[in-house]
Amino acid sequence: MTVSPQPRTNSADADGLVTVSRLVKHFPITKGILRQRPVGHVRAVDDISFTIRRRETLGLVGESGCGKSTTGRLLIRLLDPTSGTIRFDDYDLSDLDTEALRKARQDFRMIFQDPYSSLNPRMSVEDIIAEPMEIAGIDKATRRGRARELLKVVGLADYHANRFPHEFSGGQRQRIGIARALALNPKFLVCDEPVSALDVSVQAQVINLLRDLQREFDLTYLFVSHDLSVVRHISDRIAVMYLGKIVELAEKRTLFERRLHPYTRALLSAVPIPKPGLKRERIVLTGDLPSAIDPPSGCRFHTRCPFAMDTCRTVEPPLIDVGGGHHVACHLIPEGTTSFPAAPGI
């Protein structure tokens, strides 16, 4: 049995596969033991919109707590949105009932961050990979053959099928998690920091595997990470999040060569240059990351931004297209701008 991608019936290859519009996720904060009274909300994701094109990888980056992983979970309905819409292919995920969502989940899966806790230690590798197929009602013989073939696809051997997760290294466990994600031949994968728990050399192997699988199986990725070096290697476009908002979105090369938002500039200044003797001027942000329970008014970055103006403190900047699909949310960036104003010490 060979594992191969199923033919796609939609010929609109250039269209978006996943389209997010005004997506919001607020987690309620309650008080009291018996009478749970709402006293506030954590604004994890707060009114974001973007599109992920077919066969592309959209990188999603930002500091811890900015809402990256929550966004990934919302896109495949592991979390229900507070408001907004998520269109996948030709249907609205936000409107699906439980049974329709269960069937739709064959088209999108998730690769989790921790390869140690994401695999059931009591199940063999074959059973772990075959579990989604069993839930989908696929017969046992087909499940077994496909699970063993998928092991080979991700670089493991047939004899690994009868072993248990504790017998594998972190990189091998993540390969098993990838094989499980591919079991039902999905169109879309959310990769939630899939290499952050791995050694650097193993990270490169897993990233290269994901790129090869994308070409072979016609996949679309949302790649969530805090490591811009990794995101640069695998992504086609990159979205930068700050405190529940997308502040910049552009093609990979454009973002690295013409970063416009001051937060993006600060993040990229920490990325090492792979050439001896060359150094990038480090931009160190001052102040603490504000709370997502009570985010700042206006631009949420103004409390740490060296360019902040009075307008930034009161008016929230919209995410505008400054040309060529480069979107930025900053009052200092008028439409059509391709550079950022200089400032002392930056």
Tab-separated table of C-alpha atoms in Angstrom:
chain	number	residue	atom	x	y	z
A	1	MET	CA	0.000	0.000	0.000
A	2	THR	CA	1.348	3.444	-0.859
A	3	VAL	CA	0.367	6.657	0.839
A	4	SER	CA	-0.347	9.439	-1.610
A	5	PRO	CA	-2.362	12.647	-1.534
A	6	GLN	CA	-5.923	12.413	-2.736
A	7	PRO	CA	-6.845	14.568	-5.749
A	8	ARG	CA	-8.292	17.972	-4.922
A	9	THR	CA	-11.633	18.819	-6.440
A	10	ASN	CA	-11.290	22.590	-6.062
A	11	SER	CA	-9.313	24.056	-8.926
A	12	ALA	CA	-9.011	27.537	-7.440
A	13	ASP	CA	-5.436	26.944	-6.345
A	14	ALA	CA	-4.638	30.608	-5.827
A	15	ASP	CA	-7.578	31.178	-3.481
A	16	GLY	CA	-7.352	31.162	0.272
A	17	LEU	CA	-7.853	27.812	1.969
A	18	VAL	CA	-8.399	29.353	5.418
A	19	THR	CA	-9.936	32.803	5.782
A	20	VAL	CA	-10.254	34.416	9.205
A	21	SER	CA	-12.443	37.484	9.679
A	22	ARG	CA	-12.669	39.549	12.892
A	23	LEU	CA	-11.722	36.574	15.048
A	24	VAL	CA	-12.030	37.081	18.798
A	25	LYS	CA	-11.352	34.775	21.745
A	26	HIS	CA	-11.883	36.063	25.284
A	27	PHE	CA	-11.464	33.711	28.241
A	28	PRO	CA	-13.741	34.642	31.152
A	29	ILE	CA	-12.296	35.269	34.614
A	30	THR	CA	-14.659	34.208	37.370
A	31	LYS	CA	-14.771	34.699	41.129
A	32	GLY	CA	-16.378	32.613	43.852
A	33	ILE	CA	-16.519	28.893	44.639
A	34	LEU	CA	-20.200	28.055	44.280
A	35	ARG	CA	-21.436	31.092	42.379
A	36	GLN	CA	-18.993	31.707	39.585
A	37	ARG	CA	-19.305	35.413	38.892
A	38	PRO	CA	-17.580	36.864	35.820
A	39	VAL	CA	-15.172	39.626	36.835
A	40	GLY	CA	-13.281	40.140	33.573
A	41	HIS	CA	-11.809	38.538	30.484
A	42	VAL	CA	-8.419	37.552	29.142
A	43	ARG	CA	-8.334	38.974	25.617
A	44	ALA	CA	-6.172	36.276	24.098
A	45	VAL	CA	-7.160	36.993	20.480
A	46	ASP	CA	-8.810	40.329	19.790
A	47	ASP	CA	-10.223	41.030	16.318
A	48	ILE	CA	-7.740	39.598	13.809
A	49	SER	CA	-8.229	38.881	10.102
A	50	PHE	CA	-6.000	37.093	7.598
A	51	THR	CA	-5.991	34.480	4.837
A	52	ILE	CA	-3.824	31.389	4.404
A	53	ARG	CA	-3.393	30.495	0.748
A	54	ARG	CA	-3.439	26.965	-0.583
A	55	ARG	CA	-0.078	25.161	-0.363
A	56	GLU	CA	1.618	27.978	1.517
A	57	THR	CA	3.093	28.203	5.001
A	58	LEU	CA	2.026	31.186	7.070
A	59	GLY	CA	4.368	31.760	9.994
A	60	LEU	CA	2.846	33.258	13.149
A	61	VAL	CA	5.361	34.807	15.549
A	62	GLY	CA	5.406	36.875	18.704
A	63	GLU	CA	6.283	36.823	22.385
A	64	SER	CA	4.887	34.231	24.766
A	65	GLY	CA	1.313	35.087	25.688
A	66	CYS	CA	0.554	37.067	22.529
A	67	GLY	CA	-2.172	34.637	21.361
A	68	LYS	CA	-0.316	32.555	18.751
A	69	SER	CA	-1.243	29.096	20.019
A	70	THR	CA	-4.796	30.199	20.820
A	71	THR	CA	-5.155	31.347	17.204
A	72	GLY	CA	-3.993	27.946	15.955
A	73	ARG	CA	-6.466	26.125	18.163
A	74	LEU	CA	-9.289	28.400	17.048
A	75	LEU	CA	-8.558	27.693	13.389
A	76	ILE	CA	-9.274	23.979	13.842
A	77	ARG	CA	-12.021	24.503	16.440
A	78	LEU	CA	-10.195	22.973	19.367
A	79	LEU	CA	-11.423	26.203	20.936
A	80	ASP	CA	-14.698	27.901	20.078
A	81	PRO	CA	-14.353	31.559	19.077
A	82	THR	CA	-16.053	34.284	21.082
A	83	SER	CA	-16.950	35.959	17.787
A	84	GLY	CA	-15.791	36.211	14.192
A	85	THR	CA	-15.764	33.723	11.330
A	86	ILE	CA	-13.370	31.013	10.165
A	87	ARG	CA	-13.923	29.819	6.612
A	88	PHE	CA	-12.201	26.609	5.623
A	89	ASP	CA	-12.325	25.845	1.906
A	90	ASP	CA	-15.997	26.385	1.049
A	91	TYR	CA	-17.667	26.203	4.473
A	92	ASP	CA	-17.805	28.227	7.683
A	93	LEU	CA	-16.249	26.348	10.607
A	94	SER	CA	-17.915	28.636	13.127
A	95	ASP	CA	-21.384	27.376	12.118
A	96	LEU	CA	-20.759	23.604	12.177
A	97	ASP	CA	-22.504	21.458	14.759
A	98	THR	CA	-20.700	18.654	16.600
A	99	GLU	CA	-21.286	15.931	14.016
A	100	ALA	CA	-20.443	18.130	11.023
A	101	LEU	CA	-17.309	19.358	12.792
A	102	ARG	CA	-16.205	15.774	13.514
A	103	LYS	CA	-16.367	14.960	9.809
A	104	ALA	CA	-14.711	18.229	8.795
A	105	ARG	CA	-11.755	17.551	11.121
A	106	GLN	CA	-10.469	14.977	8.658
A	107	ASP	CA	-9.336	17.948	6.559
A	108	PHE	CA	-7.299	19.689	9.258
A	109	ARG	CA	-5.066	18.387	12.023
A	110	MET	CA	-2.555	19.655	14.571
A	111	ILE	CA	1.092	18.891	15.354
A	112	PHE	CA	1.619	19.649	19.034
A	113	GLN	CA	4.568	21.343	20.699
A	114	ASP	CA	5.564	18.685	23.231
A	115	PRO	CA	6.437	15.329	21.629
A	116	TYR	CA	6.590	13.723	25.083
A	117	SER	CA	3.106	14.508	26.427
A	118	SER	CA	1.218	14.436	23.104
A	119	LEU	CA	1.579	10.651	22.652
A	120	ASN	CA	-0.293	8.109	24.785
A	121	PRO	CA	2.407	6.084	26.629
A	122	ARG	CA	0.098	3.040	26.872
A	123	MET	CA	-0.433	2.720	23.122
A	124	SER	CA	1.913	1.267	20.540
A	125	VAL	CA	3.121	3.533	17.756
A	126	GLU	CA	0.913	1.733	15.238
A	127	ASP	CA	-2.168	2.268	17.402
A	128	ILE	CA	-1.289	5.950	17.951
A	129	ILE	CA	-1.068	6.606	14.209
A	130	ALA	CA	-4.130	4.482	13.437
A	131	GLU	CA	-6.376	6.031	16.117
A	132	PRO	CA	-7.737	8.873	13.908
A	133	MET	CA	-8.529	6.310	11.196
A	134	GLU	CA	-10.355	4.112	13.713
A	135	ILE	CA	-12.490	7.076	14.791
A	136	ALA	CA	-13.220	7.767	11.116
A	137	GLY	CA	-14.491	4.193	10.674
A	138	ILE	CA	-11.664	2.808	8.506
A	139	ASP	CA	-11.257	-0.970	8.708
A	140	LYS	CA	-8.433	-2.525	10.735
A	141	ALA	CA	-6.416	-3.946	7.831
A	142	THR	CA	-6.353	-0.595	6.039
A	143	ARG	CA	-5.450	1.216	9.262
A	144	ARG	CA	-2.522	-1.102	9.898
A	145	GLY	CA	-1.135	-0.824	6.375
A	146	ARG	CA	-1.467	2.945	6.264
A	147	ALA	CA	0.106	3.401	9.707
A	148	ARG	CA	3.179	1.386	8.700
A	149	GLU	CA	3.498	3.218	5.409
A	150	LEU	CA	3.265	6.565	7.164
A	151	LEU	CA	6.106	5.508	9.464
A	152	LYS	CA	8.306	5.151	6.400
A	153	VAL	CA	7.095	8.484	5.027
A	154	VAL	CA	8.306	10.307	8.168
A	155	GLY	CA	11.647	8.510	8.232
A	156	LEU	CA	11.017	5.654	10.677
A	157	ALA	CA	11.136	1.909	10.078
A	158	ASP	CA	8.384	-0.690	9.875
A	159	TYR	CA	9.627	-2.457	13.015
A	160	HIS	CA	8.995	0.709	15.059
A	161	ALA	CA	5.245	0.085	14.772
A	162	ASN	CA	5.096	-2.272	17.758
A	163	ARG	CA	7.182	-0.117	20.077
A	164	PHE	CA	5.967	2.399	22.658
A	165	PRO	CA	6.686	6.158	22.898
A	166	HIS	CA	9.184	5.865	25.787
A	167	GLU	CA	11.522	3.920	23.474
A	168	PHE	CA	12.046	6.909	21.163
A	169	SER	CA	13.966	10.175	21.234
A	170	GLY	CA	12.216	13.543	21.118
A	171	GLY	CA	12.800	13.934	17.397
A	172	GLN	CA	11.462	10.448	16.671
A	173	ARG	CA	8.396	11.100	18.816
A	174	GLN	CA	7.680	14.254	16.865
A	175	ARG	CA	7.916	12.249	13.637
A	176	ILE	CA	5.316	9.876	15.089
A	177	GLY	CA	3.107	12.879	15.895
A	178	ILE	CA	3.475	14.090	12.307
A	179	ALA	CA	2.548	10.640	10.974
A	180	ARG	CA	-0.571	10.671	13.159
A	181	ALA	CA	-1.492	14.119	11.835
A	182	LEU	CA	-1.244	12.795	8.266
A	183	ALA	CA	-3.339	9.685	8.916
A	184	LEU	CA	-6.554	11.048	7.372
A	185	ASN	CA	-4.821	12.886	4.517
A	186	PRO	CA	-5.629	16.439	5.692
A	187	LYS	CA	-5.354	19.605	3.625
A	188	PHE	CA	-4.286	21.888	6.475
A	189	LEU	CA	-1.949	21.437	9.459
A	190	VAL	CA	-1.493	23.725	12.442
A	191	CYS	CA	2.105	23.292	13.601
A	192	ASP	CA	2.193	24.615	17.176
A	193	GLU	CA	5.915	25.190	17.872
A	194	PRO	CA	6.690	21.647	16.677
A	195	VAL	CA	10.476	21.962	17.057
A	196	SER	CA	10.857	24.164	20.145
A	197	ALA	CA	11.473	21.167	22.440
A	198	LEU	CA	14.115	19.627	20.153
A	199	ASP	CA	17.873	20.043	19.764
A	200	VAL	CA	19.004	22.397	17.002
A	201	SER	CA	20.280	19.625	14.709
A	202	VAL	CA	17.023	17.696	15.141
A	203	GLN	CA	15.019	20.869	14.540
A	204	ALA	CA	16.554	21.172	11.065
A	205	GLN	CA	15.673	17.553	10.247
A	206	VAL	CA	12.032	17.983	11.312
A	207	ILE	CA	11.677	21.296	9.450
A	208	ASN	CA	13.077	19.715	6.274
A	209	LEU	CA	10.671	16.799	6.717
A	210	LEU	CA	7.714	19.188	7.004
A	211	ARG	CA	8.772	20.963	3.817
A	212	ASP	CA	9.114	17.671	1.944
A	213	LEU	CA	5.714	16.499	3.173
A	214	GLN	CA	4.136	19.780	2.111
A	215	ARG	CA	5.287	19.232	-1.457
A	216	GLU	CA	4.395	15.534	-1.495
A	217	PHE	CA	0.964	15.784	0.107
A	218	ASP	CA	-0.155	19.186	-1.150
A	219	LEU	CA	-0.394	20.632	2.373
A	220	THR	CA	-1.058	24.078	3.797
A	221	TYR	CA	0.530	25.067	7.122
A	222	LEU	CA	0.035	27.568	9.902
A	223	PHE	CA	3.434	27.460	11.607
A	224	VAL	CA	3.383	28.925	15.111
A	225	SER	CA	6.754	29.764	16.649
A	226	HIS	CA	8.678	32.297	18.721
A	227	ASP	CA	11.903	31.477	16.825
A	228	LEU	CA	12.236	33.775	13.820
A	229	SER	CA	15.176	31.806	12.412
A	230	VAL	CA	12.989	28.710	12.152
A	231	VAL	CA	10.046	30.661	10.762
A	232	ARG	CA	12.270	32.257	8.135
A	233	HIS	CA	13.383	28.844	6.930
A	234	ILE	CA	9.937	27.329	6.428
A	235	SER	CA	7.449	30.181	5.872
A	236	ASP	CA	6.200	31.867	2.700
A	237	ARG	CA	4.555	34.743	4.589
A	238	ILE	CA	4.890	35.847	8.209
A	239	ALA	CA	2.349	37.435	10.553
A	240	VAL	CA	3.591	39.179	13.708
A	241	MET	CA	1.303	39.177	16.761
A	242	TYR	CA	1.418	41.409	19.790
A	243	LEU	CA	-1.008	41.111	22.693
A	244	GLY	CA	-3.806	39.493	20.673
A	245	LYS	CA	-3.389	41.677	17.559
A	246	ILE	CA	-1.623	41.204	14.231
A	247	VAL	CA	0.673	44.207	13.829
A	248	GLU	CA	2.443	43.235	10.590
A	249	LEU	CA	1.909	40.710	7.801
A	250	ALA	CA	4.082	40.336	4.708
A	251	GLU	CA	5.940	37.988	2.410
A	252	LYS	CA	8.953	36.507	4.195
A	253	ARG	CA	11.601	38.367	2.210
A	254	THR	CA	9.712	41.656	2.469
A	255	LEU	CA	9.338	41.351	6.238
A	256	PHE	CA	13.043	40.686	6.806
A	257	GLU	CA	14.240	43.375	4.401
A	258	ARG	CA	11.613	46.101	4.988
A	259	ARG	CA	10.175	45.507	8.443
A	260	LEU	CA	8.015	48.503	9.255
A	261	HIS	CA	6.410	48.028	12.650
A	262	PRO	CA	8.712	48.911	15.588
A	263	TYR	CA	7.788	45.662	17.341
A	264	THR	CA	8.813	43.630	14.287
A	265	ARG	CA	12.076	45.568	14.139
A	266	ALA	CA	12.781	44.716	17.785
A	267	LEU	CA	12.054	41.018	17.243
A	268	LEU	CA	14.228	40.790	14.131
A	269	SER	CA	17.114	42.605	15.800
A	270	ALA	CA	17.545	39.549	18.047
A	271	VAL	CA	17.987	37.130	15.130
A	272	PRO	CA	21.695	36.224	14.702
A	273	ILE	CA	23.340	36.959	11.345
A	274	PRO	CA	24.965	33.758	9.992
A	275	LYS	CA	28.143	35.566	8.881
A	276	PRO	CA	31.249	35.914	11.075
A	277	GLY	CA	32.031	39.506	12.004
A	278	LEU	CA	28.626	40.910	11.100
A	279	LYS	CA	26.378	42.155	13.880
A	280	ARG	CA	22.892	43.603	13.883
A	281	GLU	CA	22.094	46.537	16.143
A	282	ARG	CA	20.093	45.139	19.048
A	283	ILE	CA	16.812	46.871	19.905
A	284	VAL	CA	15.887	46.208	23.529
A	285	LEU	CA	12.279	46.916	24.427
A	286	THR	CA	11.739	48.661	27.743
A	287	GLY	CA	8.894	48.015	30.133
A	288	ASP	CA	6.886	44.885	30.827
A	289	LEU	CA	4.442	43.207	28.480
A	290	PRO	CA	1.001	44.611	29.394
A	291	SER	CA	-1.692	42.316	30.709
A	292	ALA	CA	-4.141	40.754	28.261
A	293	ILE	CA	-6.821	41.276	30.923
A	294	ASP	CA	-6.550	45.055	30.667
A	295	PRO	CA	-4.617	45.910	27.491
A	296	PRO	CA	-3.560	49.510	26.821
A	297	SER	CA	-5.939	51.771	24.936
A	298	GLY	CA	-5.093	52.846	21.412
A	299	CYS	CA	-2.088	51.003	20.003
A	300	ARG	CA	-1.297	48.186	22.404
A	301	PHE	CA	2.417	48.574	21.739
A	302	HIS	CA	2.605	52.266	22.672
A	303	THR	CA	3.730	51.564	26.269
A	304	ARG	CA	6.991	50.072	24.931
A	305	CYS	CA	7.391	51.902	21.626
A	306	PRO	CA	10.165	54.527	21.278
A	307	PHE	CA	8.148	56.271	18.536
A	308	ALA	CA	4.862	56.567	20.452
A	309	MET	CA	2.814	59.738	19.834
A	310	ASP	CA	-0.268	61.089	21.546
A	311	THR	CA	-2.435	59.512	18.825
A	312	CYS	CA	-0.976	56.090	19.595
A	313	ARG	CA	-2.257	56.289	23.165
A	314	THR	CA	-5.868	56.915	22.181
A	315	VAL	CA	-6.525	55.613	18.648
A	316	GLU	CA	-6.023	52.002	17.603
A	317	PRO	CA	-4.209	51.828	14.234
A	318	PRO	CA	-5.903	49.694	11.552
A	319	LEU	CA	-3.994	46.994	9.695
A	320	ILE	CA	-3.498	48.617	6.284
A	321	ASP	CA	-1.912	47.429	3.043
A	322	VAL	CA	1.097	49.631	2.315
A	323	GLY	CA	1.713	47.954	-1.034
A	324	GLY	CA	2.484	44.513	-2.400
A	325	GLY	CA	0.449	42.686	0.218
A	326	HIS	CA	2.531	44.180	3.045
A	327	HIS	CA	0.173	44.987	5.925
A	328	VAL	CA	1.114	46.994	9.002
A	329	ALA	CA	-0.780	48.538	11.926
A	330	CYS	CA	1.112	51.693	12.913
A	331	HIS	CA	0.183	55.389	12.880
A	332	LEU	CA	3.673	56.303	11.630
A	333	ILE	CA	3.266	54.211	8.482
A	334	PRO	CA	1.067	55.951	5.889
A	335	GLU	CA	-0.252	53.928	2.986
A	336	GLY	CA	2.420	53.374	0.338
A	337	THR	CA	5.342	53.737	2.774
A	338	THR	CA	8.304	51.392	2.305
A	339	SER	CA	10.602	52.595	5.098
A	340	PHE	CA	10.431	53.533	8.761
A	341	PRO	CA	11.421	56.953	10.163
A	342	ALA	CA	14.764	57.015	11.957
A	343	ALA	CA	14.988	57.736	15.668
A	344	PRO	CA	17.893	58.286	18.057
A	345	GLY	CA	19.170	55.075	19.626
A	346	ILE	CA	17.337	52.727	17.249
